[in-house]
Short mmCIF file of N, CA and C in Angstrom, two decimals:
data_model
loop_
_atom_site.label_atom_id
_atom_site.label_comp_id
_atom_site.label_asym_id
_atom_site.label_seq_id
_atom_site.Cartn_x
_atom_site.Cartn_y
_atom_site.Cartn_z
N UNK A 1 6.13 -37.41 15.02
CA UNK A 1 5.60 -36.32 14.06
C UNK A 1 5.60 -34.80 14.77
N UNK A 2 6.17 -34.51 13.40
CA UNK A 2 6.54 -32.69 13.72
C UNK A 2 5.01 -31.70 13.37
N UNK A 3 4.92 -31.12 14.33
CA UNK A 3 3.69 -30.14 13.85
C UNK A 3 4.16 -28.78 13.15
N UNK A 4 3.42 -28.41 12.65
CA UNK A 4 3.48 -27.36 11.49
C UNK A 4 3.51 -26.11 12.54
N UNK A 5 4.25 -25.33 12.55
CA UNK A 5 4.20 -24.23 13.45
C UNK A 5 4.19 -22.81 12.50
N UNK A 6 3.50 -21.88 13.00
CA UNK A 6 2.91 -20.92 12.04
C UNK A 6 3.74 -19.63 12.29
N UNK A 7 4.25 -18.96 11.44
CA UNK A 7 5.10 -17.85 11.69
C UNK A 7 4.31 -16.42 12.84
N UNK A 8 5.20 -16.48 13.64
CA UNK A 8 4.43 -14.95 14.36
C UNK A 8 4.96 -13.82 14.09
N UNK A 9 4.38 -13.01 14.54
CA UNK A 9 4.93 -11.38 14.35
C UNK A 9 6.42 -11.04 14.95
N UNK A 10 6.92 -12.37 15.80
CA UNK A 10 8.41 -12.12 16.42
C UNK A 10 9.30 -12.68 15.13
N UNK A 11 8.75 -13.99 14.37
CA UNK A 11 9.58 -13.98 13.35
C UNK A 11 9.58 -12.98 12.29
N UNK A 12 8.53 -12.41 11.75
CA UNK A 12 8.35 -11.31 10.97
C UNK A 12 9.52 -10.29 11.05
N UNK A 13 9.59 -9.70 12.66
CA UNK A 13 10.67 -8.84 12.72
C UNK A 13 12.41 -9.48 12.82
N UNK A 14 12.39 -10.87 12.48
CA UNK A 14 13.71 -11.30 12.06
C UNK A 14 13.52 -11.79 10.50
N UNK A 15 12.43 -11.53 9.99
CA UNK A 15 12.97 -11.83 8.41
C UNK A 15 14.12 -10.68 7.32
N UNK A 16 14.61 -11.35 6.78
CA UNK A 16 15.60 -10.81 5.94
C UNK A 16 15.20 -9.78 4.84
N UNK A 17 14.79 -8.67 5.30
CA UNK A 17 14.20 -7.60 4.17
C UNK A 17 12.49 -7.66 4.34
N UNK A 18 11.94 -7.08 3.21
CA UNK A 18 9.94 -7.09 3.18
C UNK A 18 10.11 -8.15 3.38
N UNK A 19 8.68 -8.26 4.10
CA UNK A 19 7.94 -9.52 4.16
C UNK A 19 6.54 -9.47 4.85
N UNK A 20 5.69 -10.52 4.62
CA UNK A 20 4.36 -10.39 5.33
C UNK A 20 4.03 -11.79 5.87
N UNK A 21 3.14 -11.96 6.66
CA UNK A 21 2.86 -13.61 7.13
C UNK A 21 1.65 -13.47 6.59
N UNK A 22 1.50 -14.38 5.61
CA UNK A 22 0.39 -15.12 4.71
C UNK A 22 0.29 -16.96 5.05
N UNK A 23 -0.77 -17.05 5.46
CA UNK A 23 -1.09 -18.62 5.64
C UNK A 23 -0.15 -19.07 6.48
N UNK A 24 0.12 -18.81 7.64
CA UNK A 24 0.99 -19.07 8.60
C UNK A 24 2.44 -19.15 7.93
N UNK A 25 3.03 -18.46 7.14
CA UNK A 25 4.37 -18.54 6.51
C UNK A 25 4.67 -17.02 6.04
N UNK A 26 6.16 -17.17 6.42
CA UNK A 26 6.74 -15.69 6.20
C UNK A 26 6.93 -15.60 4.49
N UNK A 27 6.47 -14.63 3.90
CA UNK A 27 6.34 -14.27 2.04
C UNK A 27 7.26 -13.20 1.93
N UNK A 28 8.56 -13.73 1.54
CA UNK A 28 9.50 -12.48 1.35
C UNK A 28 9.02 -11.57 -0.05
N UNK A 29 8.95 -10.62 -0.22
CA UNK A 29 8.84 -9.67 -1.69
C UNK A 29 10.10 -8.95 -1.73
N UNK A 30 9.93 -9.17 -3.32
CA UNK A 30 10.97 -8.80 -3.81
C UNK A 30 11.21 -7.51 -3.94
N UNK A 31 12.39 -7.08 -4.10
CA UNK A 31 12.99 -5.17 -4.28
C UNK A 31 12.48 -4.96 -5.67
N UNK A 32 12.01 -3.69 -5.74
CA UNK A 32 11.07 -2.85 -6.82
C UNK A 32 12.18 -2.09 -7.85
N UNK A 33 11.66 -1.85 -8.90
CA UNK A 33 12.97 -1.18 -10.23
C UNK A 33 12.68 0.20 -9.58
N UNK A 34 13.47 0.98 -10.46
CA UNK A 34 13.43 2.56 -10.32
C UNK A 34 12.20 3.25 -10.33
N UNK A 35 11.55 3.14 -11.53
CA UNK A 35 9.98 3.52 -11.85
C UNK A 35 8.99 3.57 -10.36
N UNK A 36 8.99 2.21 -10.16
CA UNK A 36 7.87 2.11 -9.05
C UNK A 36 8.50 2.23 -7.93
N UNK A 37 9.20 2.33 -7.59
CA UNK A 37 10.04 2.81 -6.13
C UNK A 37 9.87 4.55 -6.42
N UNK A 38 10.35 5.11 -7.55
CA UNK A 38 10.10 6.68 -7.62
C UNK A 38 8.60 7.30 -7.21
N UNK A 39 7.55 6.39 -7.77
CA UNK A 39 6.50 6.71 -7.72
C UNK A 39 5.67 6.42 -6.21
N UNK A 40 5.99 5.38 -5.42
CA UNK A 40 5.68 5.09 -4.07
C UNK A 40 6.32 6.21 -3.19
N UNK A 41 7.55 6.49 -3.75
CA UNK A 41 8.03 7.71 -2.55
C UNK A 41 7.48 8.87 -3.00
N UNK A 42 7.09 9.56 -3.96
CA UNK A 42 6.09 10.59 -4.37
C UNK A 42 5.01 10.38 -3.36
N UNK A 43 4.09 9.17 -3.61
CA UNK A 43 3.52 9.22 -2.97
C UNK A 43 3.53 9.51 -1.45
N UNK A 44 4.42 8.81 -0.84
CA UNK A 44 4.81 8.98 0.45
C UNK A 44 4.87 10.52 0.58
N UNK A 45 5.79 11.12 0.31
CA UNK A 45 6.12 12.31 0.57
C UNK A 45 4.92 13.56 0.53
N UNK A 46 3.75 12.92 -0.63
CA UNK A 46 2.76 13.91 -0.79
C UNK A 46 1.89 13.66 0.64
N UNK A 47 1.89 12.46 1.29
CA UNK A 47 0.99 11.96 2.18
C UNK A 47 1.62 12.84 3.21
N UNK A 48 2.89 12.60 3.51
CA UNK A 48 3.75 13.48 4.77
C UNK A 48 3.42 15.31 4.67
N UNK A 49 3.30 15.55 3.44
CA UNK A 49 3.13 17.02 3.66
C UNK A 49 1.53 17.28 3.78
N UNK A 50 0.84 16.08 3.38
CA UNK A 50 -0.78 16.41 4.09
C UNK A 50 -0.78 16.41 5.58
N UNK A 51 0.10 15.16 5.98
CA UNK A 51 0.08 15.22 7.64
C UNK A 51 0.58 16.26 8.28
N UNK A 52 1.85 16.64 7.99
CA UNK A 52 1.99 17.92 8.72
C UNK A 52 1.14 19.00 8.31
N UNK A 53 0.42 19.19 7.07
CA UNK A 53 -0.73 20.39 7.27
C UNK A 53 -1.49 20.28 8.04
N UNK A 54 -2.17 19.14 8.37
CA UNK A 54 -3.53 18.82 8.57
C UNK A 54 -2.96 18.11 10.34
N UNK A 55 -2.13 17.96 10.74
CA UNK A 55 -1.90 17.05 11.66
C UNK A 55 -2.59 16.03 12.17
N UNK A 56 -2.67 15.14 11.61
CA UNK A 56 -3.94 13.80 11.42
C UNK A 56 -3.12 12.96 10.82
N UNK A 57 -2.90 11.68 11.54
CA UNK A 57 -2.25 10.18 10.43
C UNK A 57 -1.06 10.19 10.59
N UNK A 58 -0.48 9.19 9.69
CA UNK A 58 1.16 9.02 9.69
C UNK A 58 0.99 8.73 8.29
N UNK A 59 2.23 9.53 7.77
CA UNK A 59 2.57 8.98 6.30
C UNK A 59 3.53 7.55 6.42
N UNK A 60 3.18 6.50 5.53
CA UNK A 60 4.11 5.42 5.79
C UNK A 60 4.69 5.13 4.59
N UNK A 61 5.92 5.05 4.54
CA UNK A 61 6.92 4.50 3.66
C UNK A 61 7.39 3.32 3.15
N UNK A 62 7.67 2.43 2.17
CA UNK A 62 7.89 1.25 1.98
C UNK A 62 8.70 0.19 2.87
N UNK A 63 8.33 -0.84 3.00
CA UNK A 63 9.15 -1.62 4.12
C UNK A 63 8.24 -1.58 5.20
N UNK A 64 7.60 -0.55 5.70
CA UNK A 64 6.92 -0.75 7.06
C UNK A 64 6.07 -1.67 7.00
N UNK A 65 5.72 -2.20 8.65
CA UNK A 65 4.67 -3.56 8.43
C UNK A 65 3.76 -3.21 9.16
N UNK A 66 2.64 -3.78 9.01
CA UNK A 66 1.23 -3.42 9.77
C UNK A 66 0.70 -5.15 9.97
N UNK A 67 0.48 -4.85 11.45
CA UNK A 67 0.12 -6.10 12.09
C UNK A 67 -1.48 -6.14 12.40
N UNK A 68 -2.01 -7.05 11.63
CA UNK A 68 -3.11 -7.51 11.77
C UNK A 68 -3.39 -9.00 11.96
N UNK A 69 -5.20 -9.22 12.06
CA UNK A 69 -5.36 -10.19 12.67
C UNK A 69 -6.36 -10.71 11.70
N UNK A 70 -6.12 -11.41 10.92
CA UNK A 70 -7.16 -12.38 10.07
C UNK A 70 -7.12 -13.67 9.87
N UNK A 71 -7.86 -14.21 9.43
CA UNK A 71 -7.61 -15.71 9.44
C UNK A 71 -6.33 -16.26 8.66
N UNK A 72 -5.99 -15.54 7.86
CA UNK A 72 -5.17 -16.09 6.74
C UNK A 72 -3.82 -15.02 6.39
N UNK A 73 -3.80 -13.86 7.55
CA UNK A 73 -3.10 -13.12 6.98
C UNK A 73 -2.57 -12.58 8.54
N UNK A 74 -1.52 -12.02 8.41
CA UNK A 74 -0.93 -11.76 10.22
C UNK A 74 -0.81 -10.08 9.78
N UNK A 75 0.12 -9.82 8.68
CA UNK A 75 0.30 -8.55 8.40
C UNK A 75 0.47 -8.16 6.82
N UNK A 76 0.74 -6.84 6.56
CA UNK A 76 1.10 -6.04 5.43
C UNK A 76 2.05 -5.66 5.00
N UNK A 77 2.77 -4.95 4.10
CA UNK A 77 3.54 -4.04 3.71
C UNK A 77 3.60 -3.62 2.68
N UNK A 78 2.49 -2.30 2.60
CA UNK A 78 2.50 -2.09 1.37
C UNK A 78 3.81 -0.78 0.97
N UNK A 79 3.43 -0.58 -0.39
CA UNK A 79 4.50 0.23 -1.07
C UNK A 79 4.29 1.68 -0.40
N UNK A 80 3.43 2.33 0.21
CA UNK A 80 2.78 3.45 0.65
C UNK A 80 1.57 3.44 1.26
N UNK A 81 1.31 4.04 2.36
CA UNK A 81 0.21 4.10 2.80
C UNK A 81 -0.08 5.28 4.04
N UNK A 82 -1.07 5.64 4.60
CA UNK A 82 -1.53 6.49 5.53
C UNK A 82 -2.48 5.43 6.75
N UNK A 83 -1.78 5.72 7.64
CA UNK A 83 -2.18 5.41 8.67
C UNK A 83 -2.67 6.56 10.27
N UNK A 84 -4.27 6.39 10.56
CA UNK A 84 -4.68 6.96 11.60
C UNK A 84 -4.47 6.27 13.49
N UNK A 85 -3.76 5.11 13.12
CA UNK A 85 -3.85 4.46 14.44
C UNK A 85 -2.95 5.03 15.27
N UNK A 86 -2.70 4.28 16.54
CA UNK A 86 -1.61 4.97 17.69
C UNK A 86 -0.16 4.43 16.95
N UNK A 87 0.94 5.66 17.46
CA UNK A 87 1.89 5.43 16.64
C UNK A 87 2.62 4.57 17.73
N UNK A 88 3.62 3.62 17.34
CA UNK A 88 3.97 2.23 17.84
C UNK A 88 5.63 1.99 18.17
N UNK A 89 5.97 3.47 17.93
CA UNK A 89 7.32 3.88 18.01
C UNK A 89 8.44 2.22 16.86
N UNK A 90 9.16 1.85 17.62
CA UNK A 90 9.95 0.71 17.06
C UNK A 90 9.20 -0.54 16.71
N UNK A 91 8.23 -0.73 17.17
CA UNK A 91 7.44 -1.96 16.66
C UNK A 91 6.58 -1.74 15.64
N UNK A 92 5.70 -2.64 14.78
CA UNK A 92 5.27 -2.65 13.79
C UNK A 92 4.14 -1.54 13.89
N UNK A 93 2.87 -1.00 13.19
CA UNK A 93 2.12 -0.56 13.00
C UNK A 93 0.80 -1.64 13.42
N UNK A 94 0.11 -1.09 14.28
CA UNK A 94 -1.21 -1.95 14.80
C UNK A 94 -2.48 -1.64 13.91
N UNK A 95 -3.14 -2.73 13.08
CA UNK A 95 -4.29 -2.54 12.59
C UNK A 95 -4.02 -2.28 11.17
N UNK A 96 -4.79 -2.09 10.10
CA UNK A 96 -4.35 -2.05 8.69
C UNK A 96 -4.36 -0.42 8.40
N UNK A 97 -3.65 0.02 7.38
CA UNK A 97 -3.84 1.21 7.24
C UNK A 97 -4.81 1.60 6.47
N UNK A 98 -5.03 2.92 7.00
CA UNK A 98 -6.68 3.50 6.39
C UNK A 98 -6.73 3.34 4.74
N UNK A 99 -5.24 3.99 4.08
CA UNK A 99 -5.17 3.71 2.76
C UNK A 99 -3.75 3.18 2.25
N UNK A 100 -3.92 1.96 1.52
CA UNK A 100 -2.65 1.51 1.31
C UNK A 100 -2.58 1.54 -0.36
N UNK A 101 -1.23 1.61 -0.72
CA UNK A 101 -0.67 1.81 -1.86
C UNK A 101 0.22 0.55 -2.62
N UNK A 102 -0.30 -0.19 -3.59
CA UNK A 102 0.46 -0.92 -4.13
C UNK A 102 0.90 -0.23 -5.52
N UNK A 103 2.37 -0.67 -5.73
CA UNK A 103 2.51 0.20 -7.09
C UNK A 103 3.01 -1.11 -8.09
N UNK A 104 2.74 -1.44 -9.01
CA UNK A 104 3.28 -2.82 -9.83
C UNK A 104 4.70 -2.88 -10.25
N UNK A 105 5.06 -4.12 -9.96
CA UNK A 105 6.68 -3.92 -10.30
C UNK A 105 6.49 -5.07 -11.80
N UNK A 106 7.99 -5.34 -12.18
CA UNK A 106 7.52 -5.98 -13.11
C UNK A 106 7.32 -7.59 -13.03
N UNK A 107 7.06 -8.22 -12.27
CA UNK A 107 6.57 -9.08 -11.61
C UNK A 107 5.40 -9.15 -11.49
N UNK A 108 4.49 -8.21 -11.41
CA UNK A 108 3.03 -8.05 -11.28
C UNK A 108 2.17 -7.86 -12.42
N UNK A 109 2.19 -8.71 -13.28
CA UNK A 109 1.50 -8.77 -14.21
C UNK A 109 0.93 -10.41 -14.66
N UNK A 110 -0.04 -10.35 -15.26
CA UNK A 110 -0.55 -11.81 -15.65
C UNK A 110 -1.52 -12.12 -15.00
N UNK A 111 -2.42 -13.38 -15.01
CA UNK A 111 -3.57 -13.80 -14.52
C UNK A 111 -3.42 -14.28 -13.05
N UNK A 112 -2.12 -14.70 -12.97
CA UNK A 112 -1.71 -15.15 -11.36
C UNK A 112 -1.81 -13.81 -10.57
N UNK A 113 -0.93 -13.11 -10.98
CA UNK A 113 -0.59 -11.42 -10.37
C UNK A 113 -2.11 -11.08 -10.32
N UNK A 114 -2.99 -10.98 -10.91
CA UNK A 114 -4.35 -10.29 -10.74
C UNK A 114 -5.14 -10.78 -9.85
N UNK A 115 -4.94 -12.39 -9.84
CA UNK A 115 -5.73 -13.34 -8.85
C UNK A 115 -5.37 -12.85 -7.42
N UNK A 116 -4.04 -12.85 -7.33
CA UNK A 116 -3.14 -12.68 -6.12
C UNK A 116 -3.04 -11.22 -5.62
N UNK A 117 -3.43 -10.10 -6.04
CA UNK A 117 -3.78 -8.20 -5.94
C UNK A 117 -5.19 -8.82 -5.58
N UNK A 118 -5.89 -9.50 -6.23
CA UNK A 118 -7.46 -9.09 -5.63
C UNK A 118 -7.65 -9.67 -4.64
N UNK A 119 -6.95 -10.79 -4.16
CA UNK A 119 -6.90 -11.33 -2.97
C UNK A 119 -6.48 -10.75 -1.69
N UNK A 120 -5.45 -9.94 -2.23
CA UNK A 120 -4.76 -9.18 -1.26
C UNK A 120 -5.56 -8.15 -1.02
N UNK A 121 -6.47 -7.26 -1.71
CA UNK A 121 -7.33 -6.37 -1.96
C UNK A 121 -8.40 -6.70 -0.78
N UNK A 122 -8.85 -7.84 -0.97
CA UNK A 122 -10.18 -8.40 -0.47
C UNK A 122 -9.59 -8.48 1.27
N UNK A 123 -7.99 -9.12 1.39
CA UNK A 123 -7.70 -8.86 2.80
C UNK A 123 -7.55 -7.38 3.57
N UNK A 124 -6.57 -6.80 2.69
CA UNK A 124 -6.57 -5.06 3.31
C UNK A 124 -8.49 -4.65 3.72
N UNK A 125 -9.38 -4.63 2.77
CA UNK A 125 -10.79 -4.51 3.24
C UNK A 125 -11.46 -5.30 4.38
N UNK A 126 -11.03 -6.17 4.70
CA UNK A 126 -11.57 -7.22 6.00
C UNK A 126 -10.56 -7.06 6.66
N UNK A 127 -9.68 -6.38 7.01
CA UNK A 127 -8.60 -5.83 8.05
C UNK A 127 -9.27 -4.33 8.23
N UNK A 128 -9.66 -3.20 7.45
CA UNK A 128 -10.17 -2.38 7.98
C UNK A 128 -9.90 -1.05 6.98
N UNK A 129 -8.84 -1.40 5.81
CA UNK A 129 -8.51 -0.54 4.99
C UNK A 129 -9.72 -0.01 4.17
N UNK A 130 -9.93 1.23 4.07
CA UNK A 130 -10.89 1.90 3.27
C UNK A 130 -10.61 2.06 2.00
N UNK A 131 -9.40 2.54 1.39
CA UNK A 131 -9.09 2.59 0.13
C UNK A 131 -7.56 1.95 -0.18
N UNK A 132 -7.86 1.47 -1.62
CA UNK A 132 -6.24 0.65 -2.08
C UNK A 132 -6.00 1.20 -3.12
N UNK A 133 -4.99 1.78 -3.78
CA UNK A 133 -4.46 2.39 -4.85
C UNK A 133 -3.76 1.00 -5.64
N UNK A 134 -4.13 0.80 -6.99
CA UNK A 134 -3.43 -0.09 -7.60
C UNK A 134 -2.30 0.83 -8.92
N UNK A 135 -1.31 1.21 -8.76
CA UNK A 135 -0.99 1.66 -9.15
C UNK A 135 -0.18 1.20 -10.49
N UNK A 136 -0.14 1.42 -11.82
CA UNK A 136 0.06 0.71 -12.60
C UNK A 136 1.14 1.44 -13.99
N UNK A 137 2.18 2.08 -13.77
CA UNK A 137 2.67 3.29 -14.59
C UNK A 137 3.21 2.58 -16.20
N UNK A 138 2.67 1.24 -16.55
CA UNK A 138 2.84 0.68 -17.84
C UNK A 138 1.14 1.01 -18.30
N UNK A 139 0.45 1.13 -17.88
CA UNK A 139 -0.99 1.37 -18.07
C UNK A 139 -1.47 2.90 -18.32
N UNK A 140 -2.46 2.94 -19.39
CA UNK A 140 -2.82 4.23 -19.53
C UNK A 140 -3.95 4.67 -18.31
N UNK A 141 -4.80 3.26 -17.38
CA UNK A 141 -5.05 3.57 -16.26
C UNK A 141 -4.28 3.39 -14.86
N UNK A 142 -3.55 4.61 -14.93
CA UNK A 142 -2.41 4.62 -14.27
C UNK A 142 -2.71 4.04 -12.68
N UNK A 143 -3.76 4.46 -11.90
CA UNK A 143 -4.21 4.71 -10.83
C UNK A 143 -5.44 4.25 -10.80
N UNK A 144 -5.51 2.77 -10.06
CA UNK A 144 -7.28 2.36 -9.87
C UNK A 144 -7.29 2.65 -8.61
N UNK A 145 -8.24 2.90 -7.63
CA UNK A 145 -8.51 3.10 -6.64
C UNK A 145 -9.85 2.55 -6.17
N UNK A 146 -9.79 1.63 -5.56
CA UNK A 146 -10.68 0.52 -4.92
C UNK A 146 -10.76 1.10 -3.60
N UNK A 147 -12.33 1.17 -3.35
CA UNK A 147 -12.72 1.72 -2.20
C UNK A 147 -13.56 0.66 -1.57
N UNK A 148 -13.91 0.10 -0.01
CA UNK A 148 -14.55 -0.34 0.31
C UNK A 148 -15.94 -0.49 0.14
N UNK A 149 -16.42 0.09 -0.29
CA UNK A 149 -17.82 0.09 -0.45
C UNK A 149 -18.12 0.13 -1.85
N UNK A 150 -17.03 -0.23 -2.65
CA UNK A 150 -17.32 -1.01 -4.12
C UNK A 150 -16.02 -1.49 -4.54
N UNK A 151 -15.89 -2.65 -3.98
CA UNK A 151 -14.29 -3.11 -4.28
C UNK A 151 -14.10 -3.95 -5.56
N UNK A 152 -15.53 -3.95 -6.20
CA UNK A 152 -14.88 -4.34 -7.51
C UNK A 152 -14.89 -3.31 -8.70
N UNK A 153 -15.23 -1.97 -8.37
CA UNK A 153 -15.48 -1.37 -9.28
C UNK A 153 -14.42 -0.13 -9.02
N UNK A 154 -13.17 -0.24 -9.53
CA UNK A 154 -12.26 0.97 -8.94
C UNK A 154 -12.46 2.27 -9.87
N UNK A 155 -12.16 3.58 -9.07
CA UNK A 155 -12.75 4.88 -9.65
C UNK A 155 -11.21 5.09 -10.34
N UNK A 156 -10.87 5.20 -11.59
CA UNK A 156 -9.85 5.41 -12.20
C UNK A 156 -8.76 6.53 -13.03
N UNK A 157 -7.75 6.74 -12.30
CA UNK A 157 -7.10 8.09 -12.62
C UNK A 157 -6.11 7.91 -13.49
N UNK A 158 -5.77 8.86 -14.87
CA UNK A 158 -4.84 8.78 -15.91
C UNK A 158 -4.19 9.97 -15.72
N UNK A 159 -2.86 9.81 -16.77
CA UNK A 159 -1.93 11.12 -16.75
C UNK A 159 -2.80 12.37 -16.87
N UNK A 160 -2.44 13.79 -16.17
CA UNK A 160 -3.05 14.97 -16.68
C UNK A 160 -4.36 15.19 -15.36
N UNK A 161 -4.74 13.73 -14.79
CA UNK A 161 -5.97 14.10 -13.70
C UNK A 161 -5.30 14.13 -12.40
N UNK A 162 -5.57 14.75 -11.72
CA UNK A 162 -5.43 14.62 -9.95
C UNK A 162 -6.65 13.43 -9.20
N UNK A 163 -5.51 12.77 -8.44
CA UNK A 163 -6.05 11.46 -7.88
C UNK A 163 -6.34 11.96 -6.45
N UNK A 164 -7.34 11.17 -5.73
CA UNK A 164 -7.38 11.15 -4.30
C UNK A 164 -7.61 9.90 -4.10
N UNK A 165 -7.91 10.18 -2.57
CA UNK A 165 -8.08 8.48 -1.87
C UNK A 165 -9.24 8.53 -0.43
N UNK A 166 -10.32 9.47 -1.49
CA UNK A 166 -11.44 9.81 -0.62
C UNK A 166 -12.35 8.37 -0.27
N UNK A 167 -12.75 8.29 1.06
CA UNK A 167 -12.83 8.74 2.12
C UNK A 167 -11.32 8.65 3.16
N UNK A 168 -10.71 7.84 2.71
CA UNK A 168 -9.67 7.39 3.93
C UNK A 168 -8.79 8.67 4.09
N UNK A 169 -8.33 9.50 2.95
CA UNK A 169 -7.55 10.52 3.32
C UNK A 169 -8.24 11.79 3.06
N UNK A 170 -8.91 12.56 4.10
CA UNK A 170 -10.07 13.53 3.23
C UNK A 170 -8.96 14.69 2.88
N UNK A 171 -9.85 15.22 1.90
CA UNK A 171 -9.10 16.50 1.25
C UNK A 171 -7.61 16.29 0.48
N UNK A 172 -6.96 15.03 0.50
CA UNK A 172 -5.94 14.86 -0.19
C UNK A 172 -6.03 14.60 -1.55
N UNK A 173 -5.31 15.23 -2.71
CA UNK A 173 -5.11 14.98 -3.68
C UNK A 173 -3.51 14.95 -4.18
N UNK A 174 -3.27 14.37 -5.41
CA UNK A 174 -2.15 14.42 -6.11
C UNK A 174 -2.17 14.26 -7.69
N UNK A 175 -1.56 15.39 -8.19
CA UNK A 175 -1.69 14.79 -9.98
C UNK A 175 -0.73 13.51 -10.21
N UNK A 176 -1.79 12.88 -10.73
CA UNK A 176 -1.06 11.39 -11.52
C UNK A 176 0.27 11.82 -12.24
N UNK A 177 0.30 12.58 -12.69
CA UNK A 177 1.83 13.08 -13.32
C UNK A 177 3.00 13.44 -12.20
N UNK A 178 2.92 13.54 -11.23
CA UNK A 178 3.87 13.07 -10.23
C UNK A 178 4.37 12.31 -10.05
N UNK A 179 3.45 10.76 -10.49
CA UNK A 179 4.25 9.92 -10.15
C UNK A 179 5.23 9.26 -11.04
N UNK A 180 5.51 9.92 -12.22
CA UNK A 180 6.67 9.81 -13.30
C UNK A 180 7.61 10.47 -13.06
N UNK A 181 9.01 10.42 -13.44
CA UNK A 181 9.79 11.37 -13.34
C UNK A 181 10.34 11.82 -14.97
N UNK A 182 10.53 13.13 -14.73
CA UNK A 182 10.47 13.37 -16.27
C UNK A 182 12.18 13.78 -16.16
N UNK A 183 12.67 12.85 -17.26
CA UNK A 183 13.87 13.02 -17.29
C UNK A 183 14.71 14.02 -18.69
N UNK A 184 15.41 15.05 -18.26
CA UNK A 184 15.87 15.77 -19.22
C UNK A 184 16.85 15.06 -20.35
N UNK A 185 16.67 15.11 -21.53
CA UNK A 185 17.36 14.70 -22.69
C UNK A 185 18.75 14.96 -22.42
#
């Protein structure tokens, strides 16, 4: 009889690309397209400027991992994040990000995707994340900002508005329009 072994953080270090440990297994995450990548990059750059100005926290770009200790989850790999924990050098961040961003890709639509995203938000909150942005570049409701104190009632930000991540990133704001690249004709 062969015992099923759960994936470890050491296994995650050897994963071939962006991945998370969920329910004891390494879950690979597909690459993203141009528009979602651009939006995640803009958020990360804005957070970087905030961190330089305030000298607080760390901006975290796509593909970084956060080691957490939940019964069903051992890691997160958001598209962008803000973290106030200790600097870990070459190792994964320890603990959940204070603020996590998920930018929807083409496969992030439909009822199954919505259920998976809601479950992941619940995991983020259980691990200690205060605010999660669900960024949907195809919707009029571009940014849905979920807060730990009201996880089922997001604050919505649309084009032309200024989004925030209070209380996770105090005083930080970002124009929603910055999530979109304006191409010249």
